[in-house]
Amino acid sequence: MLTLLGDGRFVDGRTLLRTVFTPQAFTVRPLGYDRAHVDDVIRRGRDMLVSTAWYDRRDLAVELLPPHPLAAGGYDRVEVDRFTRRLSASLAALPGVPPPD
């Protein structure tokens, strides 16, 4: 509400956080992570950064952690792991998200 009614004096930090996690161009390697799966989970993770559904944020924070499904020509596993771990930690650090069961 402050963002909407504050006449530009207040900023929603969650939207700024979302821009930090702009998807990068991962290197494609033999036997890497499935590209469609990784693209989907990162998109949903970025959307959850601005969500107020803490339970869904917690579940997605766990889903972002490796390992991910493999494919013949998939994304580099090290690059994806680094990115998704950071995104997962950011989701888990948002207010109202209890630790995973």
N, CA, C and O atoms as a DFTB+ gen file, in Angstrom:
404 C
 N C O
     1  1       0.831      -1.191       0.000
     2  2       0.000       0.000       0.000
     3  2       0.872       1.250       0.000
     4  3       0.547       2.237      -0.661
     5  1       1.967       1.212       0.732
     6  2       2.829       2.393       0.760
     7  2       3.374       2.716      -0.623
     8  3       3.479       3.881      -1.007
     9  1       3.715       1.674      -1.363
    10  2       4.228       1.883      -2.715
    11  2       3.166       2.517      -3.599
    12  3       3.452       3.424      -4.381
    13  1       1.937       2.031      -3.469
    14  2       0.855       2.550      -4.303
    15  2       0.450       3.966      -3.924
    16  3       0.215       4.801      -4.798
    17  1       0.368       4.239      -2.639
    18  2      -0.152       5.525      -2.176
    19  2       0.930       6.508      -1.737
    20  3       0.623       7.647      -1.386
    21  1       2.167       6.087      -1.752
    22  2       3.257       6.919      -1.240
    23  2       3.785       7.947      -2.204
    24  3       4.718       8.675      -1.863
    25  1       3.231       8.038      -3.388
    26  2       3.629       9.053      -4.364
    27  2       5.132       9.014      -4.650
    28  3       5.791      10.051      -4.719
    29  1       5.665       7.790      -4.816
    30  2       7.070       7.655      -5.190
    31  2       8.053       7.724      -4.041
    32  3       9.258       7.605      -4.261
    33  1       7.572       7.915      -2.815
    34  2       8.484       8.021      -1.681
    35  2       8.897       6.664      -1.134
    36  3       9.879       6.567      -0.399
    37  1       8.159       5.615      -1.482
    38  2       8.451       4.283      -0.987
    39  2       8.688       3.344      -2.166
    40  3       8.050       3.461      -3.212
    41  1       9.606       2.423      -1.976
    42  2       9.946       1.465      -3.033
    43  2       9.771       0.059      -2.475
    44  3      10.166      -0.221      -1.343
    45  1       9.187      -0.807      -3.258
    46  2       9.056      -2.204      -2.866
    47  2      10.364      -2.909      -3.209
    48  3      10.652      -3.154      -4.381
    49  1      11.144      -3.230      -2.202
    50  2      12.450      -3.846      -2.400
    51  2      12.381      -5.189      -3.093
    52  3      13.358      -5.611      -3.712
    53  1      11.235      -5.882      -3.005
    54  2      11.115      -7.186      -3.653
    55  2      11.187      -7.052      -5.169
    56  3      11.730      -7.934      -5.834
    57  1      10.655      -5.976      -5.727
    58  2      10.724      -5.801      -7.184
    59  2      12.157      -5.503      -7.617
    60  3      12.579      -5.903      -8.702
    61  1      12.902      -4.798      -6.762
    62  2      14.313      -4.557      -7.081
    63  2      15.104      -5.866      -7.021
    64  3      15.997      -6.101      -7.835
    65  1      14.768      -6.700      -6.058
    66  2      15.436      -7.992      -5.930
    67  2      15.184      -8.852      -7.166
    68  3      16.066      -9.589      -7.607
    69  1      13.992      -8.756      -7.715
    70  2      13.643      -9.550      -8.906
    71  2      14.546      -9.197     -10.087
    72  3      14.911     -10.075     -10.869
    73  1      14.908      -7.917     -10.224
    74  2      15.771      -7.517     -11.337
    75  2      17.186      -8.067     -11.185
    76  3      17.885      -8.259     -12.181
    77  1      17.613      -8.322      -9.954
    78  2      18.940      -8.898      -9.725
    79  2      19.025     -10.299     -10.328
    80  3      20.090     -10.733     -10.767
    81  1      17.896     -10.997     -10.344
    82  2      17.874     -12.373     -10.828
    83  2      17.349     -12.476     -12.256
    84  3      16.584     -13.386     -12.574
    85  1      17.754     -11.554     -13.107
    86  2      17.421     -11.647     -14.521
    87  2      18.114     -12.888     -15.070
    88  3      19.317     -13.061     -14.876
    89  1      17.370     -13.752     -15.753
    90  2      17.993     -14.994     -16.248
    91  2      19.187     -14.704     -17.150
    92  3      19.140     -13.835     -18.021
    93  1      20.232     -15.441     -16.919
    94  2      21.432     -15.276     -17.726
    95  2      21.472     -16.327     -18.815
    96  3      20.698     -17.283     -18.795
    97  1      22.365     -16.152     -19.754
    98  2      22.540     -17.138     -20.829
    99  2      23.503     -18.203     -20.327
   100  3      24.716     -17.997     -20.310
   101  1      22.958     -19.339     -19.918
   102  2      23.792     -20.428     -19.444
   103  2      24.454     -21.128     -20.623
   104  3      23.883     -21.201     -21.711
   105  1      25.644     -21.636     -20.403
   106  2      26.360     -22.406     -21.412
   107  2      25.669     -23.756     -21.600
   108  3      25.275     -24.393     -20.623
   109  1      25.522     -24.188     -22.846
   110  2      24.916     -25.489     -23.141
   111  2      26.041     -26.513     -23.261
   112  3      27.015     -26.314     -23.987
   113  1      25.877     -27.619     -22.525
   114  2      26.882     -28.672     -22.492
   115  2      26.208     -30.040     -22.649
   116  3      25.021     -30.192     -22.360
   117  1      26.980     -31.034     -23.110
   118  2      26.428     -32.390     -23.142
   119  2      26.110     -32.845     -21.716
   120  3      26.879     -32.593     -20.788
   121  1      24.997     -33.500     -21.559
   122  2      24.549     -34.021     -20.272
   123  2      24.471     -32.926     -19.195
   124  3      24.942     -33.101     -18.071
   125  1      23.872     -31.810     -19.570
   126  2      23.628     -30.734     -18.611
   127  2      22.204     -30.809     -18.095
   128  3      21.490     -31.780     -18.345
   129  1      21.803     -29.783     -17.378
   130  2      20.438     -29.730     -16.850
   131  2      19.444     -29.420     -17.965
   132  3      19.721     -28.619     -18.858
   133  1      18.290     -30.064     -17.898
   134  2      17.221     -29.866     -18.873
   135  2      16.859     -28.383     -18.958
   136  3      16.487     -27.770     -17.957
   137  1      16.970     -27.815     -20.151
   138  2      16.776     -26.373     -20.324
   139  2      15.364     -25.920     -20.019
   140  3      15.177     -24.891     -19.369
   141  1      14.368     -26.659     -20.469
   142  2      12.978     -26.265     -20.223
   143  2      12.665     -26.258     -18.731
   144  3      11.994     -25.351     -18.239
   145  1      13.148     -27.262     -18.016
   146  2      12.913     -27.327     -16.573
   147  2      13.578     -26.154     -15.855
   148  3      12.955     -25.491     -15.026
   149  1      14.841     -25.906     -16.179
   150  2      15.580     -24.823     -15.521
   151  2      14.929     -23.471     -15.823
   152  3      14.750     -22.654     -14.920
   153  1      14.578     -23.233     -17.083
   154  2      13.926     -21.967     -17.434
   155  2      12.624     -21.789     -16.658
   156  3      12.324     -20.692     -16.186
   157  1      11.850     -22.869     -16.528
   158  2      10.573     -22.803     -15.819
   159  2      10.769     -22.532     -14.330
   160  3      10.100     -21.667     -13.766
   161  1      11.672     -23.258     -13.693
   162  2      11.852     -23.090     -12.252
   163  2      12.437     -21.708     -11.927
   164  3      12.097     -21.127     -10.897
   165  1      13.299     -21.183     -12.782
   166  2      13.842     -19.835     -12.557
   167  2      12.755     -18.784     -12.758
   168  3      12.674     -17.825     -11.991
   169  1      11.924     -18.955     -13.778
   170  2      10.818     -18.005     -13.996
   171  2       9.887     -17.979     -12.794
   172  3       9.510     -16.911     -12.311
   173  1       9.518     -19.165     -12.315
   174  2       8.630     -19.229     -11.149
   175  2       9.304     -18.668      -9.904
   176  3       8.655     -18.018      -9.085
   177  1      10.604     -18.914      -9.759
   178  2      11.348     -18.362      -8.627
   179  2      11.377     -16.849      -8.642
   180  3      11.196     -16.211      -7.605
   181  1      11.604     -16.269      -9.809
   182  2      11.600     -14.805      -9.928
   183  2      10.215     -14.245      -9.619
   184  3      10.099     -13.202      -8.974
   185  1       9.166     -14.927     -10.073
   186  2       7.808     -14.479      -9.772
   187  2       7.522     -14.557      -8.277
   188  3       6.819     -13.705      -7.735
   189  1       8.058     -15.567      -7.612
   190  2       7.829     -15.730      -6.173
   191  2       8.532     -14.665      -5.342
   192  3       8.161     -14.446      -4.188
   193  1       9.536     -14.001      -5.899
   194  2      10.222     -12.944      -5.155
   195  2       9.281     -11.803      -4.787
   196  3       9.522     -11.093      -3.811
   197  1       8.224     -11.622      -5.552
   198  2       7.269     -10.541      -5.267
   199  2       5.953     -11.080      -4.710
   200  3       4.998     -10.324      -4.529
   201  1       5.898     -12.374      -4.439
   202  2       4.683     -12.996      -3.936
   203  2       4.591     -12.845      -2.420
   204  3       5.603     -12.740      -1.727
   205  1       3.368     -12.837      -1.925
   206  2       3.159     -12.814      -0.480
   207  2       2.805     -14.200       0.049
   208  3       2.562     -14.356       1.245
   209  1       2.772     -15.190      -0.807
   210  2       2.443     -16.558      -0.409
   211  2       3.688     -17.240       0.154
   212  3       4.426     -17.893      -0.584
   213  1       3.923     -17.092       1.450
   214  2       5.159     -17.588       2.043
   215  2       5.301     -19.095       1.910
   216  3       6.413     -19.592       1.727
   217  1       4.208     -19.828       1.998
   218  2       4.293     -21.285       1.909
   219  2       4.777     -21.698       0.514
   220  3       5.617     -22.588       0.389
   221  1       4.255     -21.061      -0.521
   222  2       4.688     -21.353      -1.888
   223  2       6.143     -20.937      -2.103
   224  3       6.891     -21.618      -2.804
   225  1       6.540     -19.815      -1.496
   226  2       7.941     -19.371      -1.610
   227  2       8.868     -20.400      -0.986
   228  3       9.918     -20.717      -1.544
   229  1       8.485     -20.917       0.163
   230  2       9.326     -21.912       0.835
   231  2       9.459     -23.168      -0.019
   232  3      10.560     -23.695      -0.177
   233  1       8.355     -23.648      -0.566
   234  2       8.397     -24.854      -1.396
   235  2       9.259     -24.648      -2.635
   236  3      10.019     -25.536      -3.019
   237  1       9.145     -23.492      -3.252
   238  2       9.930     -23.234      -4.454
   239  2      11.408     -23.049      -4.113
   240  3      12.275     -23.405      -4.910
   241  1      11.700     -22.501      -2.946
   242  2      13.101     -22.369      -2.524
   243  2      13.756     -23.741      -2.449
   244  3      14.930     -23.884      -2.791
   245  1      13.018     -24.745      -2.009
   246  2      13.545     -26.114      -1.956
   247  2      13.652     -26.692      -3.366
   248  3      14.635     -27.361      -3.683
   249  1      12.657     -26.442      -4.214
   250  2      12.665     -26.969      -5.591
   251  2      13.818     -26.398      -6.421
   252  3      14.304     -27.058      -7.340
   253  1      14.250     -25.197      -6.107
   254  2      15.345     -24.576      -6.849
   255  2      16.699     -25.225      -6.572
   256  3      17.621     -25.108      -7.379
   257  1      16.819     -25.902      -5.444
   258  2      18.104     -26.508      -5.100
   259  2      18.415     -27.680      -6.016
   260  3      17.510     -28.412      -6.417
   261  1      19.704     -27.868      -6.354
   262  2      20.082     -28.984      -7.211
   263  2      19.874     -30.306      -6.489
   264  3      19.788     -30.335      -5.262
   265  1      19.794     -31.397      -7.236
   266  2      19.998     -31.527      -8.671
   267  2      18.707     -31.296      -9.449
   268  3      17.609     -31.382      -8.900
   269  1      18.858     -31.004     -10.719
   270  2      17.747     -30.814     -11.649
   271  2      17.811     -31.944     -12.683
   272  3      18.848     -32.595     -12.812
   273  1      16.726     -32.186     -13.418
   274  2      16.751     -33.247     -14.440
   275  2      17.820     -32.990     -15.507
   276  3      18.078     -31.844     -15.875
   277  1      18.426     -34.054     -15.991
   278  2      19.480     -33.950     -17.002
   279  2      18.910     -34.129     -18.400
   280  3      17.864     -34.751     -18.590
   281  1      19.626     -33.567     -19.382
   282  2      19.255     -33.700     -20.794
   283  2      20.544     -33.815     -21.606
   284  3      21.620     -33.428     -21.149
   285  1      20.414     -34.353     -22.820
   286  2      21.591     -34.553     -23.677
   287  2      22.321     -33.244     -23.944
   288  3      23.547     -33.194     -23.840
   289  1      21.605     -32.201     -24.281
   290  2      22.206     -30.889     -24.520
   291  2      21.577     -29.890     -23.579
   292  3      20.679     -29.141     -23.964
   293  1      22.047     -29.876     -22.346
   294  2      21.432     -29.020     -21.338
   295  2      22.371     -27.939     -20.848
   296  3      23.504     -27.804     -21.309
   297  1      21.858     -27.172     -19.893
   298  2      22.637     -26.067     -19.326
   299  2      23.768     -26.595     -18.446
   300  3      23.651     -27.643     -17.811
   301  1      24.853     -25.845     -18.428
   302  2      25.996     -26.166     -17.586
   303  2      25.552     -26.288     -16.133
   304  3      24.936     -25.369     -15.592
   305  1      25.858     -27.404     -15.507
   306  2      25.370     -27.678     -14.161
   307  2      25.956     -26.748     -13.109
   308  3      25.250     -26.345     -12.185
   309  1      27.215     -26.405     -13.230
   310  2      27.844     -25.524     -12.242
   311  2      27.229     -24.122     -12.299
   312  3      26.932     -23.534     -11.259
   313  1      27.039     -23.590     -13.494
   314  2      26.446     -22.255     -13.647
   315  2      25.020     -22.223     -13.092
   316  3      24.647     -21.299     -12.370
   317  1      24.234     -23.237     -13.436
   318  2      22.845     -23.286     -12.979
   319  2      22.791     -23.456     -11.466
   320  3      22.002     -22.788     -10.797
   321  1      23.620     -24.344     -10.918
   322  2      23.631     -24.551      -9.467
   323  2      23.937     -23.256      -8.727
   324  3      23.293     -22.938      -7.727
   325  1      24.909     -22.520      -9.215
   326  2      25.284     -21.260      -8.567
   327  2      24.108     -20.279      -8.590
   328  3      23.800     -19.651      -7.577
   329  1      23.460     -20.152      -9.735
   330  2      22.350     -19.211      -9.889
   331  2      21.144     -19.633      -9.052
   332  3      20.562     -18.815      -8.340
   333  1      20.771     -20.908      -9.139
   334  2      19.562     -21.353      -8.433
   335  2      19.764     -21.390      -6.920
   336  3      18.807     -21.180      -6.175
   337  1      20.963     -21.648      -6.454
   338  2      21.221     -21.590      -5.004
   339  2      21.058     -20.166      -4.479
   340  3      20.485     -19.954      -3.410
   341  1      21.563     -19.195      -5.235
   342  2      21.406     -17.790      -4.819
   343  2      19.937     -17.387      -4.816
   344  3      19.478     -16.715      -3.892
   345  1      19.197     -17.797      -5.847
   346  2      17.773     -17.477      -5.922
   347  2      17.016     -18.166      -4.783
   348  3      16.141     -17.554      -4.170
   349  1      17.332     -19.398      -4.497
   350  2      16.702     -20.133      -3.406
   351  2      16.969     -19.459      -2.065
   352  3      16.059     -19.308      -1.251
   353  1      18.212     -19.056      -1.836
   354  2      18.554     -18.384      -0.573
   355  2      17.813     -17.060      -0.437
   356  3      17.394     -16.695       0.661
   357  1      17.648     -16.343      -1.535
   358  2      16.917     -15.076      -1.488
   359  2      15.446     -15.296      -1.161
   360  3      14.861     -14.532      -0.393
   361  1      14.848     -16.331      -1.734
   362  2      13.450     -16.658      -1.420
   363  2      13.302     -17.044       0.044
   364  3      12.374     -16.603       0.721
   365  1      14.228     -17.872       0.528
   366  2      14.142     -18.344       1.913
   367  2      14.391     -17.231       2.920
   368  3      13.946     -17.321       4.064
   369  1      15.098     -16.181       2.509
   370  2      15.415     -15.096       3.419
   371  2      14.314     -14.038       3.515
   372  3      14.379     -13.152       4.366
   373  1      13.309     -14.126       2.651
   374  2      12.221     -13.145       2.688
   375  2      11.428     -13.301       3.988
   376  3      11.324     -14.410       4.512
   377  1      10.877     -12.231       4.507
   378  2      10.108     -12.300       5.750
   379  2       8.948     -13.273       5.653
   380  3       8.269     -13.362       4.630
   381  1       8.738     -13.996       6.737
   382  2       7.590     -14.886       6.824
   383  2       7.816     -16.263       6.258
   384  3       6.869     -17.047       6.187
   385  1       9.024     -16.597       5.850
   386  2       9.284     -17.919       5.283
   387  2       9.982     -18.770       6.344
   388  3      11.152     -18.545       6.653
   389  1       9.263     -19.746       6.901
   390  2       9.909     -20.629       7.885
   391  2      10.866     -21.588       7.188
   392  3      10.745     -21.816       5.984
   393  1      11.808     -22.149       7.926
   394  2      12.726     -23.103       7.295
   395  2      11.982     -24.338       6.812
   396  3      10.922     -24.662       7.347
   397  1      12.523     -25.045       5.797
   398  2      11.865     -26.252       5.291
   399  2      11.708     -27.291       6.389
   400  3      12.508     -27.346       7.323
   401  1      10.665     -28.121       6.270
   402  2      10.417     -29.186       7.263
   403  2      11.484     -30.238       7.207
   404  3      11.438     -31.205       7.967
